[in-house]
Tab-separated table of C-alpha atoms and ligand atoms in Angstrom:
chain	number	residue	atom	x	y	z
A	1	MET	CA	64.021	57.076	-17.238
A	2	ALA	CA	60.705	57.252	-15.261
A	3	GLY	CA	58.876	60.448	-15.664
A	4	GLU	CA	59.935	61.265	-19.153
A	5	GLY	CA	56.720	60.410	-20.957
A	6	LEU	CA	53.633	61.558	-19.443
A	7	PHE	CA	51.710	58.516	-20.299
A	8	GLY	CA	51.919	54.782	-19.817
A	9	ASP	CA	53.985	52.437	-17.211
A	10	MET	CA	57.603	51.720	-16.933
A	11	PRO	CA	58.916	50.102	-20.056
A	12	ALA	CA	59.108	46.437	-20.089
A	13	GLU	CA	62.600	46.154	-20.430
A	14	GLU	CA	63.129	48.451	-17.542
A	15	PHE	CA	60.795	46.471	-15.325
A	16	GLU	CA	62.711	43.325	-16.015
A	17	GLU	CA	65.803	44.810	-15.236
A	18	TYR	CA	64.622	46.186	-12.041
A	19	GLY	CA	62.804	43.218	-11.336
A	20	ARG	CA	65.802	40.924	-11.568
A	21	ARG	CA	67.724	43.452	-9.348
A	22	VAL	CA	64.921	43.471	-6.601
A	23	VAL	CA	64.450	39.546	-6.545
A	24	ALA	CA	68.341	39.194	-6.482
A	25	TRP	CA	68.316	41.610	-3.473
A	26	ALA	CA	65.418	39.798	-1.703
A	27	ALA	CA	67.266	36.380	-2.338
A	28	ASP	CA	70.430	37.881	-0.710
A	29	TYR	CA	68.346	39.594	2.109
A	30	LEU	CA	66.804	36.313	2.816
A	31	ALA	CA	69.781	34.359	2.880
A	32	HIS	CA	71.555	36.756	5.410
A	33	PRO	CA	68.954	38.513	7.577
A	34	GLU	CA	71.424	38.093	10.368
A	35	ARG	CA	73.556	41.076	9.080
A	36	TYR	CA	70.919	43.358	10.447
A	37	PRO	CA	69.923	44.111	14.193
A	38	VAL	CA	66.625	42.306	14.634
A	39	LEU	CA	64.974	45.331	16.250
A	40	ALA	CA	65.192	48.619	14.342
A	41	ARG	CA	67.558	51.165	16.123
A	42	THR	CA	65.761	54.140	14.616
A	43	ARG	CA	64.682	57.053	16.714
A	44	PRO	CA	61.082	58.027	16.521
A	45	GLY	CA	60.634	60.525	13.449
A	46	ALA	CA	63.955	59.869	12.085
A	47	ILE	CA	62.762	57.931	8.968
A	48	LYS	CA	60.138	60.764	8.171
A	49	ALA	CA	62.781	63.369	8.763
A	50	ALA	CA	65.129	61.833	6.178
A	51	LEU	CA	62.502	61.723	3.507
A	52	PRO	CA	61.161	64.868	1.485
A	53	ALA	CA	57.902	66.302	3.011
A	54	GLU	CA	56.631	67.111	-0.596
A	55	PRO	CA	56.029	64.730	-3.427
A	56	PRO	CA	58.491	64.827	-6.268
A	57	ARG	CA	57.031	66.828	-9.291
A	58	ARG	CA	58.759	64.657	-11.818
A	59	GLY	CA	59.351	61.092	-11.882
A	60	GLU	CA	62.578	59.749	-10.276
A	61	PRO	CA	64.933	56.993	-11.653
A	62	MET	CA	64.499	53.670	-10.138
A	63	ASP	CA	68.077	53.432	-9.167
A	64	ARG	CA	67.488	56.487	-6.700
A	65	ILE	CA	64.479	55.000	-5.334
A	66	LEU	CA	66.030	51.701	-4.470
A	67	ALA	CA	69.094	53.454	-3.072
A	68	ASP	CA	66.676	55.296	-0.584
A	69	PHE	CA	64.985	52.101	0.148
A	70	GLU	CA	68.541	50.596	1.230
A	71	GLN	CA	69.683	53.680	3.168
A	72	VAL	CA	66.828	55.351	4.534
A	73	LEU	CA	64.231	52.785	5.163
A	74	LEU	CA	66.120	49.487	5.768
A	75	PRO	CA	67.571	50.856	8.990
A	76	GLY	CA	64.145	51.607	10.175
A	77	ILE	CA	63.026	47.918	9.490
A	78	THR	CA	62.428	45.438	12.418
A	79	HIS	CA	63.485	42.230	10.762
A	80	TRP	CA	60.605	39.718	11.131
A	81	ASN	CA	62.767	37.522	8.731
A	82	HIS	CA	65.580	37.431	11.347
A	83	PRO	CA	65.833	33.930	12.616
A	84	ALA	CA	66.192	35.493	16.218
A	85	PHE	CA	62.935	37.113	16.023
A	86	PHE	CA	61.097	35.683	18.848
A	87	ALA	CA	58.628	38.404	19.708
A	88	TYR	CA	54.959	38.467	19.406
A	89	PHE	CA	54.059	35.532	17.275
A	90	ALA	CA	57.203	35.067	15.024
A	91	ILE	CA	55.225	34.921	11.608
A	92	THR	CA	57.103	34.245	8.622
A	93	GLY	CA	57.081	34.264	4.785
A	94	SER	CA	58.706	32.035	2.554
A	95	ALA	CA	60.076	32.082	-1.129
A	96	PRO	CA	57.242	30.471	-2.888
A	97	GLY	CA	54.844	32.696	-0.826
A	98	ILE	CA	56.812	35.776	-1.879
A	99	LEU	CA	56.850	34.694	-5.624
A	100	GLY	CA	53.030	34.184	-5.333
A	101	GLU	CA	52.712	37.817	-4.023
A	102	LEU	CA	54.837	39.004	-6.929
A	103	LEU	CA	52.519	37.224	-9.470
A	104	ALA	CA	49.299	38.383	-7.703
A	105	ALA	CA	50.539	41.968	-7.976
A	106	ALA	CA	51.426	41.435	-11.694
A	107	LEU	CA	47.825	40.202	-12.151
A	108	ASN	CA	46.170	42.691	-9.918
A	109	VAL	CA	42.704	41.117	-10.102
A	110	ASN	CA	40.052	41.715	-7.945
A	111	ALA	CA	38.560	38.656	-6.539
A	112	MET	CA	35.324	40.339	-5.536
A	113	LEU	CA	33.019	38.307	-7.935
A	114	TRP	CA	33.614	35.073	-9.503
A	115	LYS	CA	33.258	36.841	-12.926
A	116	THR	CA	35.949	39.241	-12.027
A	117	SER	CA	38.389	36.454	-12.003
A	118	PRO	CA	37.087	32.888	-11.896
A	119	ALA	CA	40.545	31.528	-11.326
A	120	ALA	CA	40.985	33.719	-8.195
A	121	THR	CA	37.590	32.416	-6.759
A	122	GLU	CA	37.945	28.970	-7.439
A	123	LEU	CA	41.637	28.582	-6.411
A	124	GLU	CA	40.581	30.054	-3.127
A	125	GLU	CA	38.026	27.394	-2.804
A	126	VAL	CA	40.685	24.879	-3.651
A	127	ALA	CA	43.391	26.213	-1.415
A	128	LEU	CA	41.046	26.495	1.554
A	129	ASN	CA	39.565	22.981	0.955
A	130	TRP	CA	43.192	21.782	1.052
A	131	LEU	CA	43.946	23.566	4.184
A	132	ARG	CA	40.637	22.196	5.689
A	133	GLN	CA	41.705	18.736	5.164
A	134	MET	CA	45.310	19.379	6.399
A	135	VAL	CA	43.905	20.588	9.957
A	136	GLY	CA	41.279	18.090	10.075
A	137	LEU	CA	38.174	20.063	9.968
A	138	PRO	CA	35.183	18.295	8.515
A	139	GLU	CA	33.577	18.783	5.103
A	140	GLY	CA	30.701	21.490	5.344
A	141	PHE	CA	32.774	24.341	6.247
A	142	MET	CA	32.942	27.067	3.610
A	143	GLY	CA	36.391	28.519	3.553
A	144	ILE	CA	37.124	32.171	2.542
A	145	ILE	CA	40.333	34.356	2.905
A	146	MET	CA	40.088	37.290	5.005
A	147	ASP	CA	43.115	39.831	5.574
A	148	THR	CA	43.470	39.053	9.245
A	149	ALA	CA	41.902	37.122	12.125
A	150	SER	CA	40.621	40.314	13.540
A	151	VAL	CA	38.415	40.838	10.548
A	152	ALA	CA	37.363	37.161	10.293
A	153	SER	CA	36.425	37.186	14.062
A	154	LEU	CA	34.396	40.276	13.393
A	155	CYS	CA	32.585	38.660	10.638
A	156	ALA	CA	31.942	35.646	12.636
A	157	ILE	CA	30.441	37.630	15.406
A	158	ALA	CA	28.215	39.696	12.669
A	159	ALA	CA	26.877	36.287	11.488
A	160	ALA	CA	26.179	35.118	15.228
A	161	ARG	CA	24.276	38.243	15.522
A	162	GLU	CA	22.532	37.559	12.251
A	163	ALA	CA	21.444	34.111	13.786
A	164	VAL	CA	19.570	35.667	16.648
A	165	ALA	CA	15.940	35.129	15.693
A	166	GLU	CA	13.996	37.568	17.665
A	167	HIS	CA	15.303	40.735	16.189
A	168	ARG	CA	16.036	41.874	12.594
A	169	PHE	CA	19.484	43.510	13.500
A	170	ARG	CA	20.442	43.741	9.817
A	171	GLU	CA	17.226	45.864	9.083
A	172	GLU	CA	16.695	47.662	12.456
A	173	GLY	CA	20.272	48.013	13.742
A	174	MET	CA	20.765	47.506	17.647
A	175	ALA	CA	17.996	49.929	18.683
A	176	GLY	CA	14.867	48.159	20.001
A	177	GLY	CA	16.792	44.690	19.957
A	178	PRO	CA	17.779	42.654	22.853
A	179	ARG	CA	20.994	43.327	24.884
A	180	LEU	CA	23.392	40.996	23.405
A	181	ARG	CA	26.236	39.320	25.298
A	182	LEU	CA	29.241	37.703	23.914
A	183	TYR	CA	31.517	35.490	25.902
A	184	THR	CA	35.327	34.977	25.625
A	185	SER	CA	38.045	34.255	28.021
A	186	GLU	CA	40.058	36.745	29.727
A	187	GLN	CA	43.124	35.709	27.702
A	188	ALA	CA	41.406	36.086	24.349
A	189	HIS	CA	42.825	38.497	21.783
A	190	SER	CA	41.732	41.975	21.937
A	191	SER	CA	40.431	41.618	18.300
A	192	ILE	CA	37.289	39.946	20.125
A	193	GLU	CA	36.392	42.812	22.412
A	194	LYS	CA	37.204	45.275	19.484
A	195	ALA	CA	34.726	43.395	17.168
A	196	GLY	CA	32.110	43.751	20.052
A	197	ILE	CA	32.878	47.538	20.019
A	198	VAL	CA	32.530	47.704	16.251
A	199	LEU	CA	29.488	45.622	16.200
A	200	GLY	CA	27.771	47.893	18.657
A	201	LEU	CA	27.694	45.477	21.644
A	202	GLY	CA	29.946	47.856	23.511
A	203	ARG	CA	32.527	46.531	25.714
A	204	SER	CA	30.061	45.851	28.264
A	205	GLY	CA	28.362	43.295	25.847
A	206	VAL	CA	31.564	41.163	25.926
A	207	ARG	CA	31.920	39.199	29.195
A	208	LYS	CA	35.282	37.839	29.768
A	209	ILE	CA	35.152	34.499	31.514
A	210	PRO	CA	37.937	33.486	34.109
A	211	THR	CA	40.661	30.813	33.143
A	212	ASP	CA	42.012	28.015	34.958
A	213	SER	CA	45.579	27.537	36.255
A	214	ALA	CA	46.594	26.703	32.693
A	215	PHE	CA	44.891	29.819	31.373
A	216	ARG	CA	42.123	27.804	29.582
A	217	MET	CA	38.529	29.186	29.800
A	218	ASP	CA	36.711	27.897	32.875
A	219	VAL	CA	33.682	26.072	31.331
A	220	ALA	CA	31.811	25.902	34.738
A	221	ALA	CA	32.255	29.839	35.081
A	222	LEU	CA	30.977	30.242	31.326
A	223	ARG	CA	27.984	28.252	32.207
A	224	ARG	CA	27.150	30.367	35.193
A	225	ALA	CA	27.796	33.589	33.350
A	226	VAL	CA	25.326	32.535	30.612
A	227	ALA	CA	22.645	31.560	33.375
A	228	GLU	CA	23.231	34.984	35.236
A	229	ASP	CA	22.904	37.040	32.201
A	230	ARG	CA	19.760	35.278	30.994
A	231	ASP	CA	18.348	36.097	34.466
A	232	ALA	CA	19.545	39.826	34.169
A	233	GLY	CA	17.880	40.204	30.892
A	234	TRP	CA	20.825	39.889	28.555
A	235	ARG	CA	20.493	37.792	25.505
A	236	PRO	CA	23.640	35.502	25.302
A	237	PHE	CA	24.432	34.802	21.590
A	238	CYS	CA	27.937	33.729	20.952
A	239	VAL	CA	31.112	32.289	22.578
A	240	ALA	CA	34.494	33.112	21.087
A	241	ALA	CA	36.864	30.423	22.384
A	242	THR	CA	40.587	30.314	21.586
A	243	VAL	CA	42.892	27.788	20.332
A	244	GLY	CA	46.422	29.136	21.117
A	245	THR	CA	45.819	32.499	23.143
A	246	THR	CA	48.231	35.183	22.517
A	247	SER	CA	49.937	35.326	25.841
A	248	THR	CA	50.497	31.744	26.607
A	249	THR	CA	49.081	29.743	23.625
A	250	SER	CA	46.820	28.099	25.970
A	251	VAL	CA	43.890	25.956	24.234
A	252	ASP	CA	40.328	26.458	25.529
A	253	PRO	CA	38.443	23.178	26.223
A	254	VAL	CA	36.492	23.694	22.981
A	255	PRO	CA	34.542	20.234	23.183
A	256	ALA	CA	32.955	21.353	26.563
A	257	ILE	CA	32.319	24.767	25.494
A	258	ALA	CA	30.565	23.396	22.175
A	259	GLU	CA	28.505	21.494	24.431
A	260	VAL	CA	27.291	24.771	26.437
A	261	CYS	CA	26.636	26.307	23.177
A	262	ARG	CA	24.695	23.524	21.915
A	263	GLN	CA	22.662	23.406	25.062
A	264	GLU	CA	22.243	27.304	25.221
A	265	GLY	CA	21.762	27.903	21.555
A	266	LEU	CA	24.866	30.098	21.126
A	267	TRP	CA	27.217	30.443	17.993
A	268	LEU	CA	30.570	29.189	18.746
A	269	HIS	CA	33.375	30.840	17.101
A	270	VAL	CA	36.944	29.629	17.454
A	271	ASP	CA	39.894	31.781	17.091
A	272	GLY	CA	42.811	29.524	16.148
A	273	ALA	CA	44.736	32.335	14.593
A	274	TYR	CA	48.067	30.903	15.818
A	275	ALA	CA	47.603	27.478	17.057
A	276	GLY	CA	45.139	26.147	14.681
A	277	MET	CA	47.854	25.753	12.275
A	278	ALA	CA	49.531	23.086	14.655
A	279	ALA	CA	46.913	20.728	13.640
A	280	ILE	CA	48.597	20.088	10.380
A	281	ALA	CA	50.885	17.827	12.113
A	282	PRO	CA	48.918	14.765	13.115
A	283	GLU	CA	50.365	14.740	16.715
A	284	PHE	CA	48.677	18.232	17.206
A	285	ARG	CA	45.407	17.422	15.710
A	286	TRP	CA	44.119	17.613	19.195
A	287	ALA	CA	44.589	21.317	19.086
A	288	LEU	CA	41.216	21.638	17.025
A	289	ASP	CA	39.252	19.080	18.912
A	290	GLY	CA	35.696	20.015	19.166
A	291	CYS	CA	35.968	22.548	16.126
A	292	ASP	CA	33.832	20.154	14.151
A	293	HIS	CA	30.984	21.340	16.212
A	294	ALA	CA	31.954	25.126	15.733
A	295	ASP	CA	30.018	27.481	13.920
A	296	SER	CA	33.036	29.224	12.612
A	297	VAL	CA	36.691	28.828	13.001
A	298	VAL	CA	39.775	31.123	11.950
A	299	ILE	CA	43.138	30.123	11.214
A	300	ASN	CA	46.155	32.201	9.962
A	301	PRO	CA	48.390	30.892	7.359
A	302	HIS	CA	50.254	34.407	7.852
A	303	LYS	CA	51.060	33.340	11.226
A	304	TRP	CA	52.367	29.911	11.261
A	305	LEU	CA	52.070	28.523	7.696
A	306	PHE	CA	54.994	30.391	6.017
A	307	THR	CA	52.653	32.744	3.917
A	308	PRO	CA	53.386	36.356	3.650
A	309	ILE	CA	51.062	38.646	5.663
A	310	ASP	CA	48.165	39.141	5.200
A	311	CYS	CA	46.267	35.714	4.954
A	312	SER	CA	43.652	34.423	7.198
A	313	ALA	CA	41.645	31.333	6.538
A	314	PHE	CA	38.103	31.682	7.773
A	315	TYR	CA	35.775	28.725	7.838
A	316	CYS	CA	31.971	28.840	8.522
A	317	ARG	CA	29.738	25.823	8.623
A	318	ARG	CA	26.620	28.112	8.174
A	319	PRO	CA	27.673	30.222	5.171
A	320	GLU	CA	24.068	31.059	4.538
A	321	VAL	CA	24.007	33.038	7.651
A	322	LEU	CA	27.262	34.707	6.943
A	323	ARG	CA	25.757	35.733	3.422
A	324	ALA	CA	22.493	36.773	5.218
A	325	ALA	CA	24.732	39.269	7.194
A	326	PHE	CA	26.649	40.584	4.579
A	327	SER	CA	25.283	40.360	1.101
A	328	LEU	CA	24.222	43.460	-0.481
A	329	VAL	CA	24.201	43.376	-4.388
A	330	PRO	CA	23.576	46.722	-6.259
A	331	GLU	CA	22.625	46.401	-9.724
A	332	TYR	CA	26.190	47.108	-10.950
A	333	LEU	CA	27.619	44.113	-9.489
A	334	ARG	CA	24.833	41.640	-10.465
A	335	THR	CA	26.132	38.811	-12.729
A	336	ALA	CA	24.230	36.193	-14.569
A	337	GLU	CA	26.736	33.650	-13.704
A	338	ALA	CA	25.983	33.870	-9.941
A	339	GLU	CA	22.309	33.649	-10.582
A	340	ALA	CA	22.393	31.046	-13.135
A	341	ALA	CA	25.449	28.795	-12.332
A	342	GLY	CA	25.400	29.324	-8.510
A	343	VAL	CA	29.072	30.232	-8.302
A	344	ARG	CA	30.231	31.927	-5.280
A	345	ASP	CA	30.848	35.692	-4.981
A	346	PHE	CA	33.263	36.137	-2.172
A	347	MET	CA	32.040	39.784	-1.815
A	348	ASP	CA	28.830	38.273	-0.347
A	349	TYR	CA	30.647	36.820	2.593
A	350	GLY	CA	32.360	39.775	4.271
A	351	ILE	CA	32.951	43.525	4.666
A	352	GLN	CA	35.063	44.253	1.704
A	353	LEU	CA	34.189	44.413	-1.995
A	354	GLY	CA	37.700	44.510	-3.415
A	355	ARG	CA	39.573	41.428	-2.622
A	356	ARG	CA	43.324	40.599	-3.387
A	357	PHE	CA	44.254	37.179	-4.982
A	358	ARG	CA	45.657	35.804	-1.741
A	359	ALA	CA	45.003	32.244	-2.667
A	360	LEU	CA	47.844	32.232	-5.106
A	361	LYS	CA	50.522	32.599	-2.345
A	362	LEU	CA	48.878	30.202	0.003
A	363	TRP	CA	48.538	27.596	-2.980
A	364	MET	CA	52.015	28.026	-3.834
A	365	VAL	CA	53.218	27.522	-0.317
A	366	ILE	CA	51.241	24.541	0.203
A	367	ARG	CA	52.363	23.027	-3.166
A	368	TYR	CA	55.948	23.865	-2.716
A	369	PHE	CA	56.349	22.390	0.698
A	370	GLY	CA	53.599	19.809	0.768
A	371	TRP	CA	51.592	18.800	3.776
A	372	GLU	CA	54.438	16.745	5.124
A	373	GLY	CA	57.228	19.689	4.577
A	374	LEU	CA	54.869	22.049	6.416
A	375	ALA	CA	53.967	19.535	9.272
A	376	ALA	CA	57.819	18.855	9.718
A	377	ARG	CA	58.674	22.599	10.033
A	378	ILE	CA	55.883	23.112	12.815
A	379	ARG	CA	56.973	20.042	14.514
A	380	GLU	CA	60.552	21.424	14.701
A	381	HIS	CA	59.373	24.701	15.948
A	382	VAL	CA	57.643	22.800	18.833
A	383	ARG	CA	60.572	20.690	19.484
A	384	LEU	CA	62.711	23.808	19.804
A	385	GLY	CA	60.082	25.299	22.130
A	386	GLN	CA	59.996	22.457	24.267
A	387	LEU	CA	64.020	22.347	24.394
A	388	LEU	CA	63.921	25.954	25.563
A	389	ALA	CA	61.297	25.293	28.212
A	390	SER	CA	63.606	22.388	29.501
A	391	TRP	CA	66.575	24.614	29.806
A	392	ILE	CA	64.537	27.120	31.594
A	393	ASP	CA	63.152	24.462	34.047
A	394	GLY	CA	66.664	23.381	34.740
A	395	ASP	CA	68.062	26.737	35.540
A	396	PRO	CA	67.416	27.795	39.132
A	397	GLU	CA	67.700	31.682	38.080
A	398	PHE	CA	64.719	31.421	35.791
A	399	GLU	CA	61.199	30.180	35.985
A	400	ARG	CA	58.326	29.124	33.524
A	401	LEU	CA	55.130	31.101	34.112
A	402	ALA	CA	52.727	29.046	32.060
A	403	PRO	CA	52.725	25.755	30.303
A	404	THR	CA	54.203	25.270	26.750
A	405	PRO	CA	51.746	23.328	24.412
A	406	PHE	CA	53.541	24.548	21.367
A	407	SER	CA	56.441	26.680	20.449
A	408	THR	CA	56.035	30.002	22.698
A	409	VAL	CA	57.571	29.901	26.160
A	410	CYS	CA	56.309	32.248	28.734
A	411	PHE	CA	58.957	32.659	31.641
A	412	ARG	CA	60.892	35.175	33.826
A	413	ALA	CA	64.136	35.604	35.498
A	414	ARG	CA	64.445	34.929	39.264
A	415	PRO	CA	67.930	35.694	40.218
A	416	ARG	CA	69.222	34.824	43.654
A	417	GLY	CA	68.799	37.750	46.187
A	418	VAL	CA	66.191	39.822	44.187
A	419	PRO	CA	63.217	40.279	46.178
A	420	PRO	CA	59.751	39.260	44.634
A	421	ASP	CA	58.589	42.923	44.414
A	422	ARG	CA	61.561	43.907	42.287
A	423	LEU	CA	61.112	41.014	39.607
A	424	ASP	CA	59.076	43.044	37.309
A	425	GLU	CA	61.707	45.626	37.186
A	426	VAL	CA	64.525	43.272	36.866
A	427	ASN	CA	62.639	41.292	33.737
A	428	ALA	CA	61.764	44.644	31.979
A	429	ALA	CA	65.395	45.702	32.317
A	430	LEU	CA	66.477	42.307	31.147
A	431	LEU	CA	64.117	42.493	28.041
A	432	ASP	CA	65.392	45.902	27.130
A	433	ALA	CA	69.019	44.769	27.493
A	434	VAL	CA	68.494	41.580	25.174
A	435	ASN	CA	66.740	43.501	22.549
A	436	ALA	CA	69.241	46.453	22.639
A	437	THR	CA	71.796	43.964	21.423
A	438	GLY	CA	70.229	43.585	18.167
A	439	ASP	CA	70.877	39.746	18.458
A	440	ALA	CA	67.458	38.717	19.265
A	441	PHE	CA	64.038	40.250	19.922
A	442	LEU	CA	61.611	39.090	22.552
A	443	SER	CA	58.398	40.596	23.619
A	444	HIS	CA	56.492	40.441	27.036
A	445	THR	CA	53.151	40.063	28.464
A	446	ARG	CA	51.620	40.081	32.165
A	447	LEU	CA	50.328	36.845	33.777
A	448	ARG	CA	48.334	37.087	36.765
A	449	GLY	CA	50.089	40.366	37.309
A	450	ALA	CA	53.577	39.178	36.589
A	451	PHE	CA	55.656	40.761	34.204
A	452	THR	CA	56.478	37.921	31.736
A	453	LEU	CA	58.798	37.388	28.978
A	454	ARG	CA	57.458	35.706	25.790
A	455	PHE	CA	59.812	33.544	23.595
A	456	ALA	CA	57.742	32.744	20.501
A	457	ILE	CA	59.479	30.313	17.810
A	458	GLY	CA	57.797	30.208	14.344
A	459	HIS	CA	60.226	31.389	11.826
A	460	ILE	CA	61.136	29.201	8.882
A	461	ARG	CA	64.852	29.865	9.340
A	462	THR	CA	64.975	29.616	12.951
A	463	GLY	CA	67.142	26.544	14.090
A	464	GLU	CA	68.586	25.159	17.405
A	465	SER	CA	71.595	27.340	17.376
A	466	HIS	CA	69.493	30.578	17.172
A	467	VAL	CA	67.454	29.481	20.157
A	468	ARG	CA	70.591	28.313	22.074
A	469	ALA	CA	72.312	31.816	21.207
A	470	ALA	CA	69.243	33.787	22.552
A	471	TRP	CA	69.192	31.717	25.699
A	472	ASN	CA	72.947	32.236	26.273
A	473	LEU	CA	72.436	35.930	25.681
A	474	LEU	CA	69.439	36.029	28.269
A	475	ARG	CA	71.633	34.470	30.843
A	476	ARG	CA	74.645	36.745	30.208
A	477	GLU	CA	72.495	40.042	30.321
A	478	LEU	CA	70.858	38.827	33.505
A	479	ARG	CA	74.178	38.284	35.111
A	480	ARG	CA	75.356	41.737	33.737
A	481	LEU	CA	72.186	43.306	35.370
A	482	THR	CA	72.455	41.635	38.577
A	483	GLU	CA	76.286	41.276	39.362
A	484	PRO	CA	77.309	43.682	41.852
A	485	ARG	CA	79.497	46.578	40.222
B	1	LIG	N1	43.892	35.919	17.687
B	1	LIG	C1	44.737	35.587	18.179
B	1	LIG	C2	44.793	34.374	19.148
B	1	LIG	C3	46.246	36.285	17.941
B	1	LIG	O1	47.248	35.972	18.719
B	1	LIG	C4	46.150	37.410	17.163
B	1	LIG	C5	47.398	38.077	16.889
B	1	LIG	O2	48.363	37.802	17.486
B	1	LIG	C6	44.943	37.691	16.470
B	1	LIG	C7	43.730	37.043	16.685
B	1	LIG	C8	44.936	38.755	15.583
B	1	LIG	O3	45.530	38.512	14.414
B	1	LIG	P1	45.519	39.248	13.037
B	1	LIG	O4	46.717	40.261	13.041
B	1	LIG	O5	45.491	38.378	11.879
B	1	LIG	O6	44.288	40.253	13.236
């Protein structure tokens, strides 16, 4: 039993026994996620209250620990693995990805330097090179895995700042330098603005460009903003365009934005966290049009490539600038290999030193499903999204509030007899009612002021029957809410 000896790890036989049990549990869980309500029904604080406030003095048997996992923790889990999870972006892992995580945990290598695990660094290069080819980015982009798109965008914007020639930001900090301005659309993810805060631009250093009727960055407005800012003494330095905005999955016109960046000497970063992955299917290659001219691009295998969170693929066409922004090598991290053989030490290209072996799960996912298998799953999600959009368009009690380029549908109920100023209230109530059933989980956004339901399809187990059932549920709950009692 655990805790009997004061030294050493769990005995190998015990590890094997519980390893089998845990994998068996996971296999059964993944085969039947529908037995749980999608959205956790726990009251705030209930999980904490059910666990001891003090740590155990002695080790406990694994049976008891696993029993608490099932009895105490599982009821507090919102099941992202449920095929009716349609909220946010319905990210999904997959069995080969889980096995990759397990092996990475067993190896527990730190991929900070090439030397600290050559296979981890080189597999990262190989897997990201494969992914680059799959989405159609040209050679010349260096790939590196980051934990999240938020951090990848932060690193991109730090590199953009490093590329500003007239001030040595790395040495001097922001003081005494020009007032930098970053441009992104009003529909961009909050991580871009957050990067501006972290990097010392301040929120005022991030200018949000209006969007057109399809929620895409207005390039003429971008041009005007850059010109206005130059006149007012700002130093424009970077544009962060989005391929697949969070609310509506709109795609900014990257080719035209790239042209502005070329003319104005601005770094172009593309946040393709969600929709960049669609480019794996040839018919959605257009999603990354213009990205060959970008300085950096992030796409997220942990969003729409069936790779367990976390895993973001960050591509940079000017790795020497990224390196100049981040590399700081103390004596204890110097290696002869990096100096003599010119191998890459990934710690030089980002914030963190310690790096998990994330490439393993990504490589296993790509190998297990293959390029065609991955493309087929993404294509099916888009088909389901379009099908749902057609049902909404055909129902007079609902309306779509944005175009549906991929598999995320933005819409609201518009029941007869409900005045326009009550639609927000009715739709918020509809969302709560649907989510309370435990049979589906949707989230919301606000578009041009209107409370909007978001139905995002991206889970590997989601099929047409799940989408249809959730659509029927929406219509049933709407009737219940609006029928006179
Ligand atoms: N960018 C976009 C367009 C997103 O939709 C999201 C999250 O949904 C992010 C960035 C942040 O992703 P991450 O959780 O990997 O930081």
